Amino acid sequence: RRVPIPAPAGAKRTIPVSSTPQPRAPTVNLLGAIPPPAPPTGGGFSLTTMPTSLPPEFAKHHEVVYDYNDLGEGAFAVVRRLKQRSDGTIYALKAMEKAPLKLRLMVEQVQREFRVQHMMDHPNVVKLLDYVEDDTHIHMLLEYCSGGTLKD
């Protein structure tokens, strides 16, 4: 289902999160065919597993890039490449599993990210093109930025 961008909420509660890396949950390969990427350098870990299929809204016009798909992985999100079926344009799909976000009361923070990133129109800011929320994940379709990482 498509999610409307909510208005900012009032005061927020925060729960401290341990900075000690926890063991990684097994990674579910997207569509069952993509090998999981290596963990980020620096000992990163992810609380998110990639969904087993694309949301229908994205699967209709996009497909996963199978030959090279390791854009990134963080504590709360996994990012994979998608290709538009009609013209081959590459996009980034950021998938966030809801359960870890709910446990840490971070759903409002993610909704704020939607609002801010959706409003941004600047050549140095990644453009949020679309987002879909299903029962288990929040999916953000983003502009793909080639040319390396910020570390490069």
PDB file of N, CA and C in Angstrom, residues 63-151:
ATOM      1  N   GLU A  63      13.079  -4.683 -12.407  1.00  0.00           N
ATOM      2  CA  GLU A  63      13.613  -6.006 -12.097  1.00  0.00           C
ATOM      3  C   GLU A  63      14.927  -5.816 -11.356  1.00  0.00           C
ATOM      4  N   VAL A  64      15.288  -6.804 -10.582  1.00  0.00           N
ATOM      5  CA  VAL A  64      16.524  -6.753  -9.815  1.00  0.00           C
ATOM      6  C   VAL A  64      17.693  -6.981 -10.761  1.00  0.00           C
ATOM      7  N   VAL A  65      18.761  -6.238 -10.561  1.00  0.00           N
ATOM      8  CA  VAL A  65      19.980  -6.442 -11.344  1.00  0.00           C
ATOM      9  C   VAL A  65      20.735  -7.587 -10.676  1.00  0.00           C
ATOM     10  N   TYR A  66      20.783  -8.735 -11.354  1.00  0.00           N
ATOM     11  CA  TYR A  66      21.338  -9.939 -10.746  1.00  0.00           C
ATOM     12  C   TYR A  66      22.851 -10.014 -10.802  1.00  0.00           C
ATOM     13  N   ASP A  67      23.473  -9.466 -11.834  1.00  0.00           N
ATOM     14  CA  ASP A  67      24.904  -9.683 -12.012  1.00  0.00           C
ATOM     15  C   ASP A  67      25.765  -8.852 -11.064  1.00  0.00           C
ATOM     16  N   TYR A  68      25.242  -7.774 -10.515  1.00  0.00           N
ATOM     17  CA  TYR A  68      26.036  -6.934  -9.628  1.00  0.00           C
ATOM     18  C   TYR A  68      25.080  -6.209  -8.710  1.00  0.00           C
ATOM     19  N   ASN A  69      24.996  -6.641  -7.468  1.00  0.00           N
ATOM     20  CA  ASN A  69      23.961  -6.079  -6.613  1.00  0.00           C
ATOM     21  C   ASN A  69      24.420  -5.947  -5.169  1.00  0.00           C
ATOM     22  N   ASP A  70      25.333  -5.051  -4.921  1.00  0.00           N
ATOM     23  CA  ASP A  70      25.846  -4.894  -3.562  1.00  0.00           C
ATOM     24  C   ASP A  70      25.971  -3.422  -3.180  1.00  0.00           C
ATOM     25  N   LEU A  71      24.916  -2.658  -3.352  1.00  0.00           N
ATOM     26  CA  LEU A  71      25.004  -1.225  -3.084  1.00  0.00           C
ATOM     27  C   LEU A  71      25.259  -0.908  -1.625  1.00  0.00           C
ATOM     28  N   GLY A  72      24.703  -1.647  -0.718  1.00  0.00           N
ATOM     29  CA  GLY A  72      24.997  -1.332   0.672  1.00  0.00           C
ATOM     30  C   GLY A  72      24.087  -2.014   1.660  1.00  0.00           C
ATOM     31  N   GLU A  73      24.519  -1.928   2.892  1.00  0.00           N
ATOM     32  CA  GLU A  73      23.801  -2.543   3.996  1.00  0.00           C
ATOM     33  C   GLU A  73      24.175  -1.770   5.244  1.00  0.00           C
ATOM     34  N   GLY A  74      23.173  -1.364   5.995  1.00  0.00           N
ATOM     35  CA  GLY A  74      23.420  -0.654   7.245  1.00  0.00           C
ATOM     36  C   GLY A  74      22.663  -1.311   8.370  1.00  0.00           C
ATOM     37  N   ALA A  75      22.641  -0.673   9.510  1.00  0.00           N
ATOM     38  CA  ALA A  75      21.979  -1.254  10.672  1.00  0.00           C
ATOM     39  C   ALA A  75      20.483  -1.462  10.442  1.00  0.00           C
ATOM     40  N   PHE A  76      19.834  -0.578   9.664  1.00  0.00           N
ATOM     41  CA  PHE A  76      18.388  -0.662   9.514  1.00  0.00           C
ATOM     42  C   PHE A  76      17.916  -0.780   8.078  1.00  0.00           C
ATOM     43  N   ALA A  77      18.833  -0.891   7.115  1.00  0.00           N
ATOM     44  CA  ALA A  77      18.400  -0.951   5.719  1.00  0.00           C
ATOM     45  C   ALA A  77      19.375  -1.762   4.875  1.00  0.00           C
ATOM     46  N   VAL A  78      18.829  -2.295   3.785  1.00  0.00           N
ATOM     47  CA  VAL A  78      19.603  -2.991   2.764  1.00  0.00           C
ATOM     48  C   VAL A  78      19.279  -2.287   1.453  1.00  0.00           C
ATOM     49  N   VAL A  79      20.299  -2.035   0.620  1.00  0.00           N
ATOM     50  CA  VAL A  79      20.085  -1.316  -0.630  1.00  0.00           C
ATOM     51  C   VAL A  79      20.546  -2.182  -1.794  1.00  0.00           C
ATOM     52  N   ARG A  80      19.665  -2.335  -2.801  1.00  0.00           N
ATOM     53  CA  ARG A  80      19.938  -3.154  -3.974  1.00  0.00           C
ATOM     54  C   ARG A  80      19.647  -2.366  -5.243  1.00  0.00           C
ATOM     55  N   ARG A  81      20.238  -2.794  -6.353  1.00  0.00           N
ATOM     56  CA  ARG A  81      20.000  -2.145  -7.651  1.00  0.00           C
ATOM     57  C   ARG A  81      18.773  -2.736  -8.321  1.00  0.00           C
ATOM     58  N   LEU A  82      17.985  -1.841  -8.937  1.00  0.00           N
ATOM     59  CA  LEU A  82      16.858  -2.244  -9.767  1.00  0.00           C
ATOM     60  C   LEU A  82      17.045  -1.645 -11.147  1.00  0.00           C
ATOM     61  N   LYS A  83      16.495  -2.322 -12.154  1.00  0.00           N
ATOM     62  CA  LYS A  83      16.551  -1.810 -13.513  1.00  0.00           C
ATOM     63  C   LYS A  83      15.128  -1.646 -14.017  1.00  0.00           C
ATOM     64  N   GLN A  84      14.848  -0.484 -14.601  1.00  0.00           N
ATOM     65  CA  GLN A  84      13.534  -0.251 -15.186  1.00  0.00           C
ATOM     66  C   GLN A  84      13.418  -1.084 -16.454  1.00  0.00           C
ATOM     67  N   ARG A  85      12.337  -1.839 -16.560  1.00  0.00           N
ATOM     68  CA  ARG A  85      12.166  -2.751 -17.687  1.00  0.00           C
ATOM     69  C   ARG A  85      12.091  -2.012 -19.031  1.00  0.00           C
ATOM     70  N   SER A  86      11.467  -0.856 -19.070  1.00  0.00           N
ATOM     71  CA  SER A  86      11.223  -0.178 -20.348  1.00  0.00           C
ATOM     72  C   SER A  86      12.482   0.400 -20.989  1.00  0.00           C
ATOM     73  N   ASP A  87      13.382   0.965 -20.184  1.00  0.00           N
ATOM     74  CA  ASP A  87      14.535   1.640 -20.795  1.00  0.00           C
ATOM     75  C   ASP A  87      15.883   1.277 -20.173  1.00  0.00           C
ATOM     76  N   GLY A  88      15.893   0.392 -19.169  1.00  0.00           N
ATOM     77  CA  GLY A  88      17.147  -0.047 -18.578  1.00  0.00           C
ATOM     78  C   GLY A  88      17.752   0.899 -17.557  1.00  0.00           C
ATOM     79  N   THR A  89      17.036   1.961 -17.189  1.00  0.00           N
ATOM     80  CA  THR A  89      17.539   2.895 -16.182  1.00  0.00           C
ATOM     81  C   THR A  89      17.737   2.168 -14.855  1.00  0.00           C
ATOM     82  N   ILE A  90      18.859   2.443 -14.206  1.00  0.00           N
ATOM     83  CA  ILE A  90      19.172   1.813 -12.920  1.00  0.00           C
ATOM     84  C   ILE A  90      18.696   2.711 -11.780  1.00  0.00           C
ATOM     85  N   TYR A  91      18.088   2.089 -10.769  1.00  0.00           N
ATOM     86  CA  TYR A  91      17.631   2.772  -9.566  1.00  0.00           C
ATOM     87  C   TYR A  91      18.161   2.015  -8.352  1.00  0.00           C
ATOM     88  N   ALA A  92      18.061   2.628  -7.187  1.00  0.00           N
ATOM     89  CA  ALA A  92      18.420   1.968  -5.937  1.00  0.00           C
ATOM     90  C   ALA A  92      17.136   1.708  -5.153  1.00  0.00           C
ATOM     91  N   LEU A  93      17.021   0.520  -4.575  1.00  0.00           N
ATOM     92  CA  LEU A  93      15.888   0.173  -3.725  1.00  0.00           C
ATOM     93  C   LEU A  93      16.396   0.011  -2.302  1.00  0.00           C
ATOM     94  N   LYS A  94      15.933   0.863  -1.416  1.00  0.00           N
ATOM     95  CA  LYS A  94      16.293   0.779  -0.002  1.00  0.00           C
ATOM     96  C   LYS A  94      15.144   0.083   0.714  1.00  0.00           C
ATOM     97  N   ALA A  95      15.427  -1.062   1.334  1.00  0.00           N
ATOM     98  CA  ALA A  95      14.404  -1.831   2.045  1.00  0.00           C
ATOM     99  C   ALA A  95      14.717  -1.826   3.533  1.00  0.00           C
ATOM    100  N   MET A  96      13.719  -1.459   4.322  1.00  0.00           N
ATOM    101  CA  MET A  96      13.861  -1.435   5.776  1.00  0.00           C
ATOM    102  C   MET A  96      12.810  -2.344   6.375  1.00  0.00           C
ATOM    103  N   GLU A  97      13.250  -3.295   7.165  1.00  0.00           N
ATOM    104  CA  GLU A  97      12.311  -4.191   7.831  1.00  0.00           C
ATOM    105  C   GLU A  97      11.650  -3.437   8.981  1.00  0.00           C
ATOM    106  N   LYS A  98      10.350  -3.582   9.119  1.00  0.00           N
ATOM    107  CA  LYS A  98       9.613  -2.812  10.123  1.00  0.00           C
ATOM    108  C   LYS A  98       9.892  -3.240  11.558  1.00  0.00           C
ATOM    109  N   ALA A  99      10.058  -4.532  11.790  1.00  0.00           N
ATOM    110  CA  ALA A  99      10.180  -5.028  13.170  1.00  0.00           C
ATOM    111  C   ALA A  99      11.305  -4.341  13.950  1.00  0.00           C
ATOM    112  N   PRO A 100      12.546  -4.256  13.429  1.00  0.00           N
ATOM    113  CA  PRO A 100      13.586  -3.573  14.193  1.00  0.00           C
ATOM    114  C   PRO A 100      13.296  -2.080  14.412  1.00  0.00           C
ATOM    115  N   LEU A 101      12.627  -1.454  13.449  1.00  0.00           N
ATOM    116  CA  LEU A 101      12.280  -0.043  13.597  1.00  0.00           C
ATOM    117  C   LEU A 101      11.255   0.158  14.705  1.00  0.00           C
ATOM    118  N   LYS A 102      10.269  -0.731  14.757  1.00  0.00           N
ATOM    119  CA  LYS A 102       9.239  -0.628  15.790  1.00  0.00           C
ATOM    120  C   LYS A 102       9.824  -0.870  17.180  1.00  0.00           C
ATOM    121  N   LEU A 103      10.714  -1.850  17.284  1.00  0.00           N
ATOM    122  CA  LEU A 103      11.334  -2.152  18.583  1.00  0.00           C
ATOM    123  C   LEU A 103      12.091  -0.957  19.149  1.00  0.00           C
ATOM    124  N   ARG A 104      12.654  -0.150  18.276  1.00  0.00           N
ATOM    125  CA  ARG A 104      13.455   0.998  18.701  1.00  0.00           C
ATOM    126  C   ARG A 104      12.695   2.319  18.569  1.00  0.00           C
ATOM    127  N   LEU A 105      11.391   2.229  18.350  1.00  0.00           N
ATOM    128  CA  LEU A 105      10.537   3.407  18.213  1.00  0.00           C
ATOM    129  C   LEU A 105      11.084   4.382  17.168  1.00  0.00           C
ATOM    130  N   MET A 106      11.505   3.843  16.024  1.00  0.00           N
ATOM    131  CA  MET A 106      12.119   4.659  14.981  1.00  0.00           C
ATOM    132  C   MET A 106      11.222   4.869  13.763  1.00  0.00           C
ATOM    133  N   VAL A 107       9.981   4.442  13.833  1.00  0.00           N
ATOM    134  CA  VAL A 107       9.091   4.587  12.684  1.00  0.00           C
ATOM    135  C   VAL A 107       8.902   6.063  12.347  1.00  0.00           C
ATOM    136  N   GLU A 108       8.746   6.921  13.358  1.00  0.00           N
ATOM    137  CA  GLU A 108       8.596   8.356  13.115  1.00  0.00           C
ATOM    138  C   GLU A 108       9.829   8.927  12.429  1.00  0.00           C
ATOM    139  N   GLN A 109      10.999   8.471  12.812  1.00  0.00           N
ATOM    140  CA  GLN A 109      12.235   8.944  12.193  1.00  0.00           C
ATOM    141  C   GLN A 109      12.264   8.580  10.708  1.00  0.00           C
ATOM    142  N   VAL A 110      11.835   7.380  10.372  1.00  0.00           N
ATOM    143  CA  VAL A 110      11.803   6.952   8.976  1.00  0.00           C
ATOM    144  C   VAL A 110      10.766   7.766   8.208  1.00  0.00           C
ATOM    145  N   GLN A 111       9.619   8.024   8.809  1.00  0.00           N
ATOM    146  CA  GLN A 111       8.604   8.846   8.154  1.00  0.00           C
ATOM    147  C   GLN A 111       9.122  10.267   7.928  1.00  0.00           C
ATOM    148  N   ARG A 112       9.888  10.774   8.866  1.00  0.00           N
ATOM    149  CA  ARG A 112      10.509  12.100   8.701  1.00  0.00           C
ATOM    150  C   ARG A 112      11.503  12.065   7.538  1.00  0.00           C
ATOM    151  N   GLU A 113      12.258  10.975   7.397  1.00  0.00           N
ATOM    152  CA  GLU A 113      13.177  10.818   6.270  1.00  0.00           C
ATOM    153  C   GLU A 113      12.406  10.869   4.948  1.00  0.00           C
ATOM    154  N   PHE A 114      11.245  10.221   4.893  1.00  0.00           N
ATOM    155  CA  PHE A 114      10.411  10.287   3.686  1.00  0.00           C
ATOM    156  C   PHE A 114      10.054  11.727   3.360  1.00  0.00           C
ATOM    157  N   ARG A 115       9.519  12.434   4.374  1.00  0.00           N
ATOM    158  CA  ARG A 115       9.068  13.808   4.140  1.00  0.00           C
ATOM    159  C   ARG A 115      10.198  14.697   3.654  1.00  0.00           C
ATOM    160  N   VAL A 116      11.321  14.656   4.340  1.00  0.00           N
ATOM    161  CA  VAL A 116      12.442  15.533   3.996  1.00  0.00           C
ATOM    162  C   VAL A 116      13.018  15.172   2.633  1.00  0.00           C
ATOM    163  N   GLN A 117      13.280  13.905   2.419  1.00  0.00           N
ATOM    164  CA  GLN A 117      13.907  13.504   1.168  1.00  0.00           C
ATOM    165  C   GLN A 117      12.959  13.707  -0.019  1.00  0.00           C
ATOM    166  N   HIS A 118      11.674  13.550   0.182  1.00  0.00           N
ATOM    167  CA  HIS A 118      10.701  13.755  -0.891  1.00  0.00           C
ATOM    168  C   HIS A 118      10.658  15.228  -1.318  1.00  0.00           C
ATOM    169  N   MET A 119      10.866  16.146  -0.373  1.00  0.00           N
ATOM    170  CA  MET A 119      10.821  17.580  -0.667  1.00  0.00           C
ATOM    171  C   MET A 119      12.112  18.097  -1.299  1.00  0.00           C
ATOM    172  N   MET A 120      13.196  17.393  -1.096  1.00  0.00           N
ATOM    173  CA  MET A 120      14.496  17.873  -1.560  1.00  0.00           C
ATOM    174  C   MET A 120      14.592  17.805  -3.081  1.00  0.00           C
ATOM    175  N   ASP A 121      15.111  18.858  -3.666  1.00  0.00           N
ATOM    176  CA  ASP A 121      15.364  18.892  -5.100  1.00  0.00           C
ATOM    177  C   ASP A 121      16.683  19.627  -5.299  1.00  0.00           C
ATOM    178  N   HIS A 122      17.773  18.887  -5.137  1.00  0.00           N
ATOM    179  CA  HIS A 122      19.111  19.477  -5.228  1.00  0.00           C
ATOM    180  C   HIS A 122      20.022  18.455  -5.893  1.00  0.00           C
ATOM    181  N   PRO A 123      20.936  18.893  -6.753  1.00  0.00           N
ATOM    182  CA  PRO A 123      21.794  17.937  -7.460  1.00  0.00           C
ATOM    183  C   PRO A 123      22.708  17.126  -6.542  1.00  0.00           C
ATOM    184  N   ASN A 124      22.926  17.568  -5.311  1.00  0.00           N
ATOM    185  CA  ASN A 124      23.806  16.843  -4.395  1.00  0.00           C
ATOM    186  C   ASN A 124      23.050  15.988  -3.378  1.00  0.00           C
ATOM    187  N   VAL A 125      21.741  15.857  -3.547  1.00  0.00           N
ATOM    188  CA  VAL A 125      20.929  15.052  -2.641  1.00  0.00           C
ATOM    189  C   VAL A 125      20.232  13.969  -3.458  1.00  0.00           C
ATOM    190  N   VAL A 126      20.342  12.733  -3.002  1.00  0.00           N
ATOM    191  CA  VAL A 126      19.685  11.612  -3.682  1.00  0.00           C
ATOM    192  C   VAL A 126      18.179  11.836  -3.664  1.00  0.00           C
ATOM    193  N   LYS A 127      17.557  11.675  -4.819  1.00  0.00           N
ATOM    194  CA  LYS A 127      16.128  11.937  -4.966  1.00  0.00           C
ATOM    195  C   LYS A 127      15.312  10.695  -4.612  1.00  0.00           C
ATOM    196  N   LEU A 128      14.328  10.886  -3.755  1.00  0.00           N
ATOM    197  CA  LEU A 128      13.361   9.832  -3.432  1.00  0.00           C
ATOM    198  C   LEU A 128      12.279   9.869  -4.502  1.00  0.00           C
ATOM    199  N   LEU A 129      12.160   8.798  -5.274  1.00  0.00           N
ATOM    200  CA  LEU A 129      11.230   8.759  -6.396  1.00  0.00           C
ATOM    201  C   LEU A 129       9.873   8.180  -6.010  1.00  0.00           C
ATOM    202  N   ASP A 130       9.873   7.174  -5.126  1.00  0.00           N
ATOM    203  CA  ASP A 130       8.627   6.532  -4.723  1.00  0.00           C
ATOM    204  C   ASP A 130       8.901   5.712  -3.470  1.00  0.00           C
ATOM    205  N   TYR A 131       7.857   5.396  -2.749  1.00  0.00           N
ATOM    206  CA  TYR A 131       8.004   4.498  -1.602  1.00  0.00           C
ATOM    207  C   TYR A 131       6.725   3.712  -1.416  1.00  0.00           C
ATOM    208  N   VAL A 132       6.884   2.508  -0.905  1.00  0.00           N
ATOM    209  CA  VAL A 132       5.768   1.591  -0.681  1.00  0.00           C
ATOM    210  C   VAL A 132       6.000   0.921   0.659  1.00  0.00           C
ATOM    211  N   GLU A 133       4.911   0.742   1.398  1.00  0.00           N
ATOM    212  CA  GLU A 133       4.991   0.047   2.679  1.00  0.00           C
ATOM    213  C   GLU A 133       4.106  -1.183   2.580  1.00  0.00           C
ATOM    214  N   ASP A 134       4.656  -2.338   2.996  1.00  0.00           N
ATOM    215  CA  ASP A 134       3.831  -3.544   3.061  1.00  0.00           C
ATOM    216  C   ASP A 134       3.818  -4.033   4.502  1.00  0.00           C
ATOM    217  N   ASP A 135       3.381  -5.260   4.734  1.00  0.00           N
ATOM    218  CA  ASP A 135       3.249  -5.756   6.105  1.00  0.00           C
ATOM    219  C   ASP A 135       4.574  -5.853   6.848  1.00  0.00           C
ATOM    220  N   THR A 136       5.668  -6.128   6.133  1.00  0.00           N
ATOM    221  CA  THR A 136       6.938  -6.387   6.806  1.00  0.00           C
ATOM    222  C   THR A 136       8.040  -5.380   6.505  1.00  0.00           C
ATOM    223  N   HIS A 137       7.956  -4.644   5.385  1.00  0.00           N
ATOM    224  CA  HIS A 137       9.047  -3.769   4.967  1.00  0.00           C
ATOM    225  C   HIS A 137       8.552  -2.395   4.507  1.00  0.00           C
ATOM    226  N   ILE A 138       9.443  -1.454   4.556  1.00  0.00           N
ATOM    227  CA  ILE A 138       9.261  -0.152   3.932  1.00  0.00           C
ATOM    228  C   ILE A 138      10.265  -0.108   2.793  1.00  0.00           C
ATOM    229  N   HIS A 139       9.806   0.206   1.582  1.00  0.00           N
ATOM    230  CA  HIS A 139      10.649   0.202   0.391  1.00  0.00           C
ATOM    231  C   HIS A 139      10.744   1.622  -0.158  1.00  0.00           C
ATOM    232  N   MET A 140      11.948   2.087  -0.407  1.00  0.00           N
ATOM    233  CA  MET A 140      12.158   3.417  -0.986  1.00  0.00           C
ATOM    234  C   MET A 140      12.858   3.253  -2.329  1.00  0.00           C
ATOM    235  N   LEU A 141      12.254   3.758  -3.395  1.00  0.00           N
ATOM    236  CA  LEU A 141      12.874   3.759  -4.710  1.00  0.00           C
ATOM    237  C   LEU A 141      13.629   5.069  -4.848  1.00  0.00           C
ATOM    238  N   LEU A 142      14.944   4.969  -5.000  1.00  0.00           N
ATOM    239  CA  LEU A 142      15.819   6.141  -5.006  1.00  0.00           C
ATOM    240  C   LEU A 142      16.566   6.274  -6.322  1.00  0.00           C
ATOM    241  N   GLU A 143      16.947   7.482  -6.618  1.00  0.00           N
ATOM    242  CA  GLU A 143      17.835   7.759  -7.738  1.00  0.00           C
ATOM    243  C   GLU A 143      19.142   6.995  -7.489  1.00  0.00           C
ATOM    244  N   TYR A 144      19.682   6.374  -8.533  1.00  0.00           N
ATOM    245  CA  TYR A 144      20.959   5.656  -8.408  1.00  0.00           C
ATOM    246  C   TYR A 144      22.095   6.633  -8.666  1.00  0.00           C
ATOM    247  N   CYS A 145      23.061   6.645  -7.776  1.00  0.00           N
ATOM    248  CA  CYS A 145      24.229   7.527  -7.921  1.00  0.00           C
ATOM    249  C   CYS A 145      25.464   6.669  -8.123  1.00  0.00           C
ATOM    250  N   SER A 146      26.018   6.719  -9.312  1.00  0.00           N
ATOM    251  CA  SER A 146      27.234   5.953  -9.593  1.00  0.00           C
ATOM    252  C   SER A 146      28.437   6.787  -9.202  1.00  0.00           C
ATOM    253  N   GLY A 147      29.575   6.193  -9.220  1.00  0.00           N
ATOM    254  CA  GLY A 147      30.803   6.956  -8.982  1.00  0.00           C
ATOM    255  C   GLY A 147      31.438   6.688  -7.632  1.00  0.00           C
ATOM    256  N   GLY A 148      31.021   5.680  -6.933  1.00  0.00           N
ATOM    257  CA  GLY A 148      31.690   5.339  -5.687  1.00  0.00           C
ATOM    258  C   GLY A 148      30.911   5.754  -4.467  1.00  0.00           C
ATOM    259  N   THR A 149      31.621   5.747  -3.336  1.00  0.00           N
ATOM    260  CA  THR A 149      31.004   6.068  -2.063  1.00  0.00           C
ATOM    261  C   THR A 149      31.539   7.404  -1.570  1.00  0.00           C
ATOM    262  N   LEU A 150      30.983   7.881  -0.474  1.00  0.00           N
ATOM    263  CA  LEU A 150      31.483   9.119   0.105  1.00  0.00           C
ATOM    264  C   LEU A 150      32.918   8.972   0.600  1.00  0.00           C
ATOM    265  N   LYS A 151      33.289   7.750   0.970  1.00  0.00           N
ATOM    266  CA  LYS A 151      34.667   7.497   1.409  1.00  0.00           C
ATOM    267  C   LYS A 151      35.660   7.696   0.274  1.00  0.00           C
TER     268      LYS A 151
END
